[in-house]
Coordinates of C-alpha atoms in Angstrom, one line a residue:
Chain A
E781 CA -12.0 -3.3 15.9
V782 CA -11.4 -2.5 12.3
Q783 CA -10.2 -5.7 10.6
L784 CA -9.6 -7.1 7.2
V785 CA -9.0 -10.9 6.8
E786 CA -7.8 -12.3 3.5
S787 CA -8.2 -15.9 2.4
G788 CA -7.9 -18.0 -0.8
G789 CA -4.2 -18.0 -1.4
G790 CA -2.3 -21.1 -2.4
L791 CA -0.2 -22.8 -5.0
V792 CA -1.4 -22.7 -8.6
Q793 CA 0.2 -23.7 -11.9
P794 CA 1.0 -21.1 -14.5
G795 CA -2.1 -20.3 -16.6
G796 CA -4.4 -21.3 -13.7
S797 CA -6.9 -19.3 -11.7
L798 CA -7.4 -18.3 -8.0
R799 CA -10.0 -16.3 -6.2
L800 CA -9.0 -14.3 -3.2
S801 CA -11.5 -13.1 -0.6
C802 CA -11.4 -10.4 2.1
E803 CA -13.8 -10.2 4.9
A804 CA -14.2 -6.7 6.5
S805 CA -15.5 -5.9 9.9
G806 CA -15.5 -3.0 12.4
F807 CA -16.4 -0.3 9.9
T808 CA -19.1 0.7 7.3
F809 CA -17.7 -1.3 4.4
R810 CA -19.9 0.2 1.7
S811 CA -18.6 3.7 2.5
Y812 CA -15.0 3.0 1.4
W813 CA -13.0 2.4 -1.7
M814 CA -11.2 -0.9 -1.3
S815 CA -7.9 -2.0 -2.8
W816 CA -5.5 -5.0 -3.3
V817 CA -1.8 -4.4 -3.0
R818 CA 0.8 -7.1 -3.5
Q819 CA 4.4 -7.8 -2.6
A820 CA 6.6 -10.3 -4.4
P821 CA 9.1 -12.2 -2.3
G822 CA 11.9 -9.8 -1.2
K823 CA 10.5 -7.0 -3.2
G824 CA 8.6 -3.7 -2.7
L825 CA 4.9 -2.9 -2.7
E826 CA 2.8 -2.8 -5.8
W827 CA -0.8 -1.5 -6.0
V828 CA -2.9 -4.0 -8.0
A829 CA -6.4 -2.6 -8.2
H830 CA -9.1 -0.7 -6.4
I831 CA -12.9 -0.4 -6.5
K832 CA -15.2 2.4 -5.6
Q833 CA -17.9 2.2 -3.0
A834 CA -20.8 1.0 -5.1
G835 CA -18.6 -1.2 -7.3
S836 CA -19.3 0.9 -10.3
E837 CA -15.7 1.8 -11.1
E838 CA -12.6 -0.4 -11.0
Y839 CA -9.0 0.4 -11.7
Y840 CA -6.1 -1.9 -12.4
V841 CA -2.3 -1.8 -12.8
D842 CA -1.5 -2.5 -16.5
S843 CA 0.2 -5.8 -15.7
V844 CA -3.0 -7.4 -14.5
K845 CA -5.6 -5.8 -16.8
G846 CA -7.7 -8.3 -18.6
R847 CA -6.6 -11.1 -16.2
F848 CA -7.7 -9.9 -12.7
T849 CA -11.1 -8.7 -11.7
I850 CA -11.9 -6.9 -8.4
S851 CA -15.4 -7.0 -7.0
R852 CA -17.3 -6.4 -3.8
D853 CA -20.4 -7.5 -2.1
N854 CA -21.5 -4.7 0.3
A855 CA -24.2 -6.8 1.8
K856 CA -21.6 -9.3 2.9
N857 CA -18.8 -6.8 3.7
S858 CA -16.6 -8.7 1.4
L859 CA -14.0 -7.9 -1.3
S860 CA -12.7 -10.3 -4.0
L861 CA -10.0 -10.6 -6.5
Q862 CA -10.5 -13.1 -9.3
M863 CA -7.1 -14.0 -10.8
D864 CA -7.0 -15.8 -14.2
S865 CA -4.1 -16.7 -16.5
L866 CA -1.7 -16.5 -13.6
R867 CA 2.0 -16.1 -14.3
A868 CA 5.1 -16.8 -12.2
E869 CA 5.5 -13.0 -11.8
D870 CA 2.1 -12.9 -9.9
T871 CA 3.7 -14.8 -7.1
A872 CA 3.3 -12.5 -4.0
V873 CA 1.7 -11.8 -0.8
Y874 CA -1.7 -10.1 -1.6
Y875 CA -3.0 -7.6 0.9
C876 CA -6.6 -6.4 1.1
A877 CA -6.7 -2.7 2.0
R878 CA -9.1 0.1 2.9
V879 CA -8.8 3.4 1.2
G880 CA -9.4 6.6 3.1
V881 CA -9.6 10.1 1.8
V882 CA -8.8 13.4 3.5
H883 CA -7.0 15.8 1.1
C884 CA -5.7 12.8 -0.8
Y885 CA -6.3 9.0 -1.0
Y886 CA -4.4 6.8 1.4
I887 CA -4.5 3.2 2.5
D888 CA -5.2 3.3 6.2
V889 CA -6.1 -0.3 7.0
W890 CA -4.3 -3.5 5.8
G891 CA -5.1 -7.1 6.2
K892 CA -2.3 -9.5 7.2
G893 CA -2.1 -10.8 3.6
T894 CA -2.5 -14.1 1.8
T895 CA 0.3 -15.8 -0.2
V896 CA -0.1 -16.7 -3.9
T897 CA 2.5 -18.9 -5.4
V898 CA 2.4 -19.6 -9.2
S899 CA 4.7 -22.4 -10.1
S900 CA 4.7 -25.8 -11.9
Chain B
D284 CA 3.1 6.2 -14.8
I285 CA 4.5 8.4 -12.1
Q286 CA 7.8 7.1 -10.8
M287 CA 8.6 7.5 -7.1
T288 CA 12.4 7.4 -6.3
Q289 CA 13.4 7.1 -2.7
S290 CA 16.8 7.8 -1.3
P291 CA 18.7 6.3 0.3
S292 CA 17.8 2.7 -0.4
S293 CA 19.2 1.8 3.0
L294 CA 20.8 3.6 6.0
S295 CA 22.3 2.7 9.3
A296 CA 21.5 4.8 12.3
S297 CA 21.7 4.7 16.1
V298 CA 18.9 5.1 18.6
G299 CA 18.3 8.8 19.1
D300 CA 19.5 9.9 15.7
R301 CA 17.5 12.1 13.4
V302 CA 16.7 10.3 10.2
T303 CA 15.5 11.8 6.9
I304 CA 14.2 9.8 3.9
T305 CA 13.5 11.5 0.6
C306 CA 11.1 10.7 -2.2
R307 CA 11.1 12.3 -5.6
A308 CA 8.2 12.1 -8.0
S309 CA 8.7 12.1 -11.7
Q310 CA 6.0 14.8 -12.1
R311 CA 4.3 17.2 -9.9
I312 CA 1.8 15.5 -7.6
S313 CA 0.7 18.3 -5.2
T314 CA 0.6 16.6 -1.7
F315 CA -0.8 13.3 -2.8
V316 CA 2.0 11.3 -1.0
N317 CA 1.7 8.8 1.8
W318 CA 4.4 7.1 3.9
F319 CA 4.3 3.5 5.2
Q320 CA 6.4 1.6 7.7
Q321 CA 6.8 -2.2 7.2
K322 CA 8.5 -4.7 9.5
P323 CA 9.6 -8.1 8.3
G324 CA 6.7 -10.5 7.8
K325 CA 4.1 -7.8 8.6
A326 CA 1.6 -5.7 6.7
P327 CA 2.6 -2.1 6.0
K328 CA 1.4 0.5 8.4
L329 CA 0.4 4.1 7.4
V330 CA 2.6 6.7 9.0
I331 CA 1.9 9.9 7.1
Y332 CA -0.8 10.8 4.6
G333 CA -1.3 13.8 2.4
A334 CA 2.5 14.5 2.6
S335 CA 2.3 15.9 6.2
S336 CA -0.6 14.6 8.2
L337 CA 0.3 12.2 11.0
Q338 CA -1.9 9.1 11.1
S339 CA -3.7 8.6 14.3
G340 CA -1.7 6.6 16.9
V341 CA 1.7 7.3 15.2
P342 CA 4.3 8.9 17.5
S343 CA 4.9 12.6 17.0
R344 CA 8.6 12.0 16.3
F345 CA 7.5 11.2 12.7
S346 CA 6.8 14.0 10.4
G347 CA 6.4 14.6 6.7
S348 CA 6.9 17.5 4.4
G349 CA 7.0 18.5 0.8
S350 CA 4.8 19.4 -2.2
G351 CA 5.1 19.1 -6.0
T352 CA 7.9 16.6 -6.7
D353 CA 10.0 16.4 -3.5
F354 CA 9.0 14.9 -0.2
T355 CA 10.6 14.0 3.0
L356 CA 9.9 11.7 6.0
T357 CA 11.7 12.6 9.2
I358 CA 12.1 10.7 12.4
S359 CA 13.3 13.2 14.9
S360 CA 14.8 10.7 17.4
L361 CA 15.0 7.1 16.2
Q362 CA 13.6 4.5 18.6
P363 CA 14.3 0.8 18.6
E364 CA 10.8 0.1 17.3
D365 CA 11.4 2.3 14.2
F366 CA 13.9 0.0 12.6
A367 CA 11.9 -1.1 9.5
T368 CA 11.5 -0.4 5.8
Y369 CA 9.7 2.8 4.8
Y370 CA 7.9 3.3 1.5
C371 CA 6.5 6.4 -0.1
Q372 CA 3.4 6.2 -2.4
Q373 CA 1.6 8.6 -4.7
T374 CA -2.1 8.5 -5.1
Y375 CA -2.3 11.5 -7.5
N376 CA -2.7 9.3 -10.7
I377 CA -3.6 5.8 -11.5
P378 CA -1.7 3.6 -11.3
W379 CA -0.8 4.4 -7.7
T380 CA 2.9 3.7 -7.4
F381 CA 5.3 3.2 -4.5
G382 CA 8.9 4.0 -4.0
Q383 CA 11.4 1.1 -3.9
G384 CA 11.7 1.4 -0.1
T385 CA 14.3 2.6 2.4
K386 CA 15.6 0.1 4.9
V387 CA 16.5 1.6 8.3
E388 CA 19.0 -0.6 10.1
I389 CA 20.7 -0.4 13.4
K390 CA 24.2 1.0 13.4

């Protein structure tokens, strides 16, 4: 069964750091782009970042550039999101996601999400 | 950034109704559009990719169309399990962006 399981969420003060992890199973992890998508409470979806198969290229939404770092360990089938200088507006459920490609890029597998709350 | 504007933001419909949700991109994006269904407290689920391709396992009552700037998601005969929020997304340019969502409620 194809599965993504996130961990690492929690409560953190503004300006603090948090590292999210995602364990992948059931597919050849190294063959796929991987992404993080977030959803603030009661709001819509926001793409945060993605990383290509070898980890050589990363892309970010402007609001997290310079603060968040996406990385992967293909030997361990794991994806990470290092979040620094956290702000209240980063409060959200963070989803780990697999990116497929046929004619266009699309997110075809989602984890259940991990909740990040930034508050004093 | 490419803006994705969905309409309506919400709709009420009955079981068996035909439902259409539209999404307009702020620039031409070929067919780089995906549609997701999300139920409360759950992760999104891919329904349509590449504007018109049905994701494996998704019922055939769902269909997508469009190219360029205008796209539609149609549910031909609404079922009880289809009541949810639907999002369009473009993956033509970074940053990938989503529409604001359309909540489909029971009439």
